[in-house]
JSON list of C-alpha atoms and ligand atoms in Angstrom, two decimals:
[
{"chain": "A", "resi": 1, "resn": "MET", "atom": "CA", "xyz": [21.62, 173.95, -142.55]},
{"chain": "A", "resi": 2, "resn": "ALA", "atom": "CA", "xyz": [25.07, 173.23, -144.04]},
{"chain": "A", "resi": 3, "resn": "GLU", "atom": "CA", "xyz": [27.97, 172.26, -142.00]},
{"chain": "A", "resi": 4, "resn": "ILE", "atom": "CA", "xyz": [31.39, 174.07, -143.08]},
{"chain": "A", "resi": 5, "resn": "VAL", "atom": "CA", "xyz": [33.71, 170.88, -143.85]},
{"chain": "A", "resi": 6, "resn": "THR", "atom": "CA", "xyz": [37.08, 171.80, -142.51]},
{"chain": "A", "resi": 7, "resn": "GLU", "atom": "CA", "xyz": [40.40, 169.72, -142.96]},
{"chain": "A", "resi": 8, "resn": "ALA", "atom": "CA", "xyz": [40.69, 169.87, -139.27]},
{"chain": "A", "resi": 9, "resn": "ARG", "atom": "CA", "xyz": [39.49, 166.70, -137.36]},
{"chain": "A", "resi": 10, "resn": "ARG", "atom": "CA", "xyz": [38.45, 166.39, -134.02]},
{"chain": "A", "resi": 11, "resn": "VAL", "atom": "CA", "xyz": [38.12, 163.47, -131.62]},
{"chain": "A", "resi": 12, "resn": "GLU", "atom": "CA", "xyz": [34.79, 163.15, -129.61]},
{"chain": "A", "resi": 13, "resn": "LEU", "atom": "CA", "xyz": [33.98, 161.01, -126.70]},
{"chain": "A", "resi": 14, "resn": "VAL", "atom": "CA", "xyz": [30.54, 159.18, -127.86]},
{"chain": "A", "resi": 15, "resn": "THR", "atom": "CA", "xyz": [28.82, 156.33, -126.00]},
{"chain": "A", "resi": 16, "resn": "CYS", "atom": "CA", "xyz": [30.64, 152.86, -126.29]},
{"chain": "A", "resi": 17, "resn": "SER", "atom": "CA", "xyz": [28.15, 150.77, -129.11]},
{"chain": "A", "resi": 18, "resn": "PHE", "atom": "CA", "xyz": [29.67, 147.59, -128.10]},
{"chain": "A", "resi": 19, "resn": "CYS", "atom": "CA", "xyz": [28.41, 147.54, -124.40]},
{"chain": "A", "resi": 20, "resn": "SER", "atom": "CA", "xyz": [25.54, 150.15, -124.79]},
{"chain": "A", "resi": 21, "resn": "GLY", "atom": "CA", "xyz": [27.74, 152.56, -122.71]},
{"chain": "A", "resi": 22, "resn": "THR", "atom": "CA", "xyz": [27.13, 149.88, -119.64]},
{"chain": "A", "resi": 23, "resn": "GLY", "atom": "CA", "xyz": [31.02, 149.24, -119.34]},
{"chain": "A", "resi": 24, "resn": "LYS", "atom": "CA", "xyz": [30.70, 145.75, -118.94]},
{"chain": "A", "resi": 25, "resn": "ASP", "atom": "CA", "xyz": [31.33, 143.01, -121.34]},
{"chain": "A", "resi": 26, "resn": "PRO", "atom": "CA", "xyz": [27.58, 142.31, -123.30]},
{"chain": "A", "resi": 27, "resn": "PHE", "atom": "CA", "xyz": [28.05, 138.71, -124.21]},
{"chain": "A", "resi": 28, "resn": "GLY", "atom": "CA", "xyz": [29.84, 137.70, -120.94]},
{"chain": "A", "resi": 29, "resn": "ILE", "atom": "CA", "xyz": [32.90, 135.61, -123.11]},
{"chain": "A", "resi": 30, "resn": "MET", "atom": "CA", "xyz": [34.96, 135.70, -120.15]},
{"chain": "A", "resi": 31, "resn": "SER", "atom": "CA", "xyz": [32.82, 136.82, -117.19]},
{"chain": "A", "resi": 32, "resn": "ARG", "atom": "CA", "xyz": [29.33, 138.51, -117.07]},
{"chain": "A", "resi": 33, "resn": "LEU", "atom": "CA", "xyz": [31.72, 140.65, -114.75]},
{"chain": "A", "resi": 34, "resn": "SER", "atom": "CA", "xyz": [34.08, 141.33, -117.14]},
{"chain": "A", "resi": 35, "resn": "THR", "atom": "CA", "xyz": [34.51, 145.36, -118.42]},
{"chain": "A", "resi": 36, "resn": "CYS", "atom": "CA", "xyz": [33.85, 145.74, -121.64]},
{"chain": "A", "resi": 37, "resn": "SER", "atom": "CA", "xyz": [37.20, 145.46, -124.21]},
{"chain": "A", "resi": 38, "resn": "VAL", "atom": "CA", "xyz": [36.29, 148.54, -126.26]},
{"chain": "A", "resi": 39, "resn": "CYS", "atom": "CA", "xyz": [35.84, 150.96, -123.83]},
{"chain": "A", "resi": 40, "resn": "GLY", "atom": "CA", "xyz": [38.21, 149.25, -120.95]},
{"chain": "A", "resi": 41, "resn": "GLY", "atom": "CA", "xyz": [35.02, 149.50, -118.58]},
{"chain": "A", "resi": 42, "resn": "SER", "atom": "CA", "xyz": [34.20, 153.47, -118.80]},
{"chain": "A", "resi": 43, "resn": "GLY", "atom": "CA", "xyz": [31.22, 152.93, -121.13]},
{"chain": "A", "resi": 44, "resn": "MET", "atom": "CA", "xyz": [32.69, 155.99, -123.43]},
{"chain": "A", "resi": 45, "resn": "VAL", "atom": "CA", "xyz": [34.86, 155.85, -126.37]},
{"chain": "A", "resi": 46, "resn": "GLN", "atom": "CA", "xyz": [36.65, 158.36, -128.52]},
{"chain": "A", "resi": 47, "resn": "VAL", "atom": "CA", "xyz": [36.08, 158.64, -131.98]},
{"chain": "A", "resi": 48, "resn": "GLU", "atom": "CA", "xyz": [37.62, 160.92, -134.66]},
{"chain": "A", "resi": 49, "resn": "ALA", "atom": "CA", "xyz": [35.11, 163.54, -135.71]},
{"chain": "A", "resi": 50, "resn": "PRO", "atom": "CA", "xyz": [33.38, 164.54, -138.06]},
{"chain": "A", "resi": 51, "resn": "TYR", "atom": "CA", "xyz": [32.10, 160.28, -138.29]},
{"chain": "A", "resi": 52, "resn": "ASN", "atom": "CA", "xyz": [29.62, 157.83, -139.70]},
{"chain": "A", "resi": 53, "resn": "ARG", "atom": "CA", "xyz": [28.21, 154.83, -137.77]},
{"chain": "A", "resi": 54, "resn": "CYS", "atom": "CA", "xyz": [29.68, 151.93, -138.81]},
{"chain": "A", "resi": 55, "resn": "ALA", "atom": "CA", "xyz": [27.63, 149.44, -142.02]},
{"chain": "A", "resi": 56, "resn": "HIS", "atom": "CA", "xyz": [29.28, 146.46, -141.15]},
{"chain": "A", "resi": 57, "resn": "CYS", "atom": "CA", "xyz": [28.15, 145.91, -137.98]},
{"chain": "A", "resi": 58, "resn": "GLU", "atom": "CA", "xyz": [24.98, 148.27, -138.50]},
{"chain": "A", "resi": 59, "resn": "GLY", "atom": "CA", "xyz": [26.34, 150.62, -135.44]},
{"chain": "A", "resi": 60, "resn": "THR", "atom": "CA", "xyz": [26.24, 147.95, -132.90]},
{"chain": "A", "resi": 61, "resn": "GLY", "atom": "CA", "xyz": [29.80, 147.60, -132.41]},
{"chain": "A", "resi": 62, "resn": "ALA", "atom": "CA", "xyz": [29.65, 143.47, -132.51]},
{"chain": "A", "resi": 63, "resn": "VAL", "atom": "CA", "xyz": [29.38, 141.02, -135.51]},
{"chain": "A", "resi": 64, "resn": "LYS", "atom": "CA", "xyz": [28.34, 137.66, -134.26]},
{"chain": "A", "resi": 65, "resn": "ARG", "atom": "CA", "xyz": [29.75, 138.84, -130.59]},
{"chain": "A", "resi": 66, "resn": "ILE", "atom": "CA", "xyz": [33.39, 139.33, -132.19]},
{"chain": "A", "resi": 67, "resn": "THR", "atom": "CA", "xyz": [34.27, 142.86, -131.85]},
{"chain": "A", "resi": 68, "resn": "CYS", "atom": "CA", "xyz": [33.78, 144.12, -134.99]},
{"chain": "A", "resi": 69, "resn": "THR", "atom": "CA", "xyz": [37.14, 144.78, -137.38]},
{"chain": "A", "resi": 70, "resn": "ALA", "atom": "CA", "xyz": [35.74, 147.59, -139.48]},
{"chain": "A", "resi": 71, "resn": "CYS", "atom": "CA", "xyz": [35.19, 150.03, -136.25]},
{"chain": "A", "resi": 72, "resn": "PHE", "atom": "CA", "xyz": [37.12, 148.15, -133.27]},
{"chain": "A", "resi": 73, "resn": "GLY", "atom": "CA", "xyz": [33.45, 148.12, -131.64]},
{"chain": "A", "resi": 74, "resn": "THR", "atom": "CA", "xyz": [33.09, 151.66, -131.36]},
{"chain": "A", "resi": 75, "resn": "GLY", "atom": "CA", "xyz": [30.14, 151.56, -134.21]},
{"chain": "A", "resi": 76, "resn": "PHE", "atom": "CA", "xyz": [31.00, 154.94, -135.61]},
{"chain": "A", "resi": 77, "resn": "VAL", "atom": "CA", "xyz": [33.82, 154.93, -138.27]},
{"chain": "A", "resi": 78, "resn": "PRO", "atom": "CA", "xyz": [35.40, 158.57, -139.65]},
{"chain": "A", "resi": 79, "resn": "ALA", "atom": "CA", "xyz": [33.68, 160.28, -141.87]},
{"chain": "A", "resi": 80, "resn": "ALA", "atom": "CA", "xyz": [35.03, 160.16, -145.57]},
{"chain": "A", "resi": 81, "resn": "ALA", "atom": "CA", "xyz": [36.95, 163.23, -146.20]},
{"chain": "A", "resi": 82, "resn": "GLY", "atom": "CA", "xyz": [35.34, 163.86, -149.65]},
{"chain": "A", "resi": 83, "resn": "PRO", "atom": "CA", "xyz": [32.41, 162.40, -151.64]},
{"chain": "A", "resi": 84, "resn": "THR", "atom": "CA", "xyz": [31.54, 158.80, -151.52]},
{"chain": "A", "resi": 85, "resn": "ILE", "atom": "CA", "xyz": [29.68, 156.54, -153.61]},
{"chain": "A", "resi": 86, "resn": "ALA", "atom": "CA", "xyz": [28.25, 152.80, -151.95]},
{"chain": "A", "resi": 87, "resn": "CYS", "atom": "CA", "xyz": [31.12, 150.20, -152.43]},
{"chain": "A", "resi": 88, "resn": "PRO", "atom": "CA", "xyz": [30.06, 148.08, -155.52]},
{"chain": "A", "resi": 89, "resn": "GLU", "atom": "CA", "xyz": [31.54, 145.10, -153.62]},
{"chain": "A", "resi": 90, "resn": "CYS", "atom": "CA", "xyz": [28.91, 144.94, -150.98]},
{"chain": "A", "resi": 91, "resn": "GLU", "atom": "CA", "xyz": [26.12, 147.03, -151.98]},
{"chain": "A", "resi": 92, "resn": "GLY", "atom": "CA", "xyz": [26.68, 149.53, -148.73]},
{"chain": "A", "resi": 93, "resn": "THR", "atom": "CA", "xyz": [26.60, 146.29, -145.95]},
{"chain": "A", "resi": 94, "resn": "GLY", "atom": "CA", "xyz": [30.29, 146.06, -145.43]},
{"chain": "A", "resi": 95, "resn": "ASP", "atom": "CA", "xyz": [29.83, 142.72, -145.20]},
{"chain": "A", "resi": 96, "resn": "ASP", "atom": "CA", "xyz": [32.19, 140.39, -147.01]},
{"chain": "A", "resi": 97, "resn": "ALA", "atom": "CA", "xyz": [30.24, 138.79, -149.73]},
{"chain": "A", "resi": 98, "resn": "SER", "atom": "CA", "xyz": [31.29, 135.18, -149.07]},
{"chain": "A", "resi": 99, "resn": "ILE", "atom": "CA", "xyz": [31.78, 135.71, -145.38]},
{"chain": "A", "resi": 100, "resn": "PRO", "atom": "CA", "xyz": [29.42, 137.64, -144.07]},
{"chain": "A", "resi": 101, "resn": "ALA", "atom": "CA", "xyz": [31.16, 138.01, -140.50]},
{"chain": "A", "resi": 102, "resn": "MET", "atom": "CA", "xyz": [34.29, 139.50, -142.26]},
{"chain": "A", "resi": 103, "resn": "ALA", "atom": "CA", "xyz": [34.22, 143.03, -143.45]},
{"chain": "A", "resi": 104, "resn": "CYS", "atom": "CA", "xyz": [34.31, 143.55, -146.81]},
{"chain": "A", "resi": 105, "resn": "LEU", "atom": "CA", "xyz": [38.18, 144.26, -148.22]},
{"chain": "A", "resi": 106, "resn": "ARG", "atom": "CA", "xyz": [37.08, 146.96, -150.98]},
{"chain": "A", "resi": 107, "resn": "CYS", "atom": "CA", "xyz": [35.50, 149.04, -148.35]},
{"chain": "A", "resi": 108, "resn": "ARG", "atom": "CA", "xyz": [37.11, 147.76, -145.02]},
{"chain": "A", "resi": 109, "resn": "GLY", "atom": "CA", "xyz": [33.77, 147.56, -144.00]},
{"chain": "A", "resi": 110, "resn": "ARG", "atom": "CA", "xyz": [32.63, 151.07, -144.49]},
{"chain": "A", "resi": 111, "resn": "GLY", "atom": "CA", "xyz": [30.39, 150.24, -146.55]},
{"chain": "A", "resi": 112, "resn": "TRP", "atom": "CA", "xyz": [31.54, 153.23, -149.04]},
{"chain": "A", "resi": 113, "resn": "ILE", "atom": "CA", "xyz": [34.67, 154.33, -151.09]},
{"chain": "A", "resi": 114, "resn": "LEU", "atom": "CA", "xyz": [35.82, 157.30, -152.23]},
{"chain": "A", "resi": 115, "resn": "LEU", "atom": "CA", "xyz": [34.71, 158.73, -155.29]},
{"chain": "A", "resi": 116, "resn": "GLU", "atom": "CA", "xyz": [37.39, 158.80, -157.53]},
{"chain": "B", "resi": 201, "resn": "ZN", "atom": "ZN1", "xyz": [31.89, 149.39, -123.94]},
{"chain": "B", "resi": 202, "resn": "ZN", "atom": "ZN1", "xyz": [31.49, 148.39, -136.87]},
{"chain": "B", "resi": 203, "resn": "ZN", "atom": "ZN1", "xyz": [32.29, 147.30, -149.38]}
]
């Protein structure tokens, strides 16, 4: 079933990946009862649709207990507006080659780049 791709982007509410929708700080860095900094405690986040799972954090929203810098902790990144190839720098992992906790600079942690 082919979906017709339009220019129009919309915003969708999805479950916050960082806290798995609990609304609580998953790592209890401040306190186990503190609210999730990504969704502000609602358990839901707004993402631009269509979207892809974030490669850098593998959709978990966290990299080494830190909010993922590629998707800001949501676990999702906006899908490309055109054809893409796996990022040659990180081979699609979204991780910096020398510092895996950092997002790949070439693809900004997404794991893909637009086909030129
Ligand atoms: Zn959350
Ligand atoms: Zn991420
Ligand atoms: Zn990359």
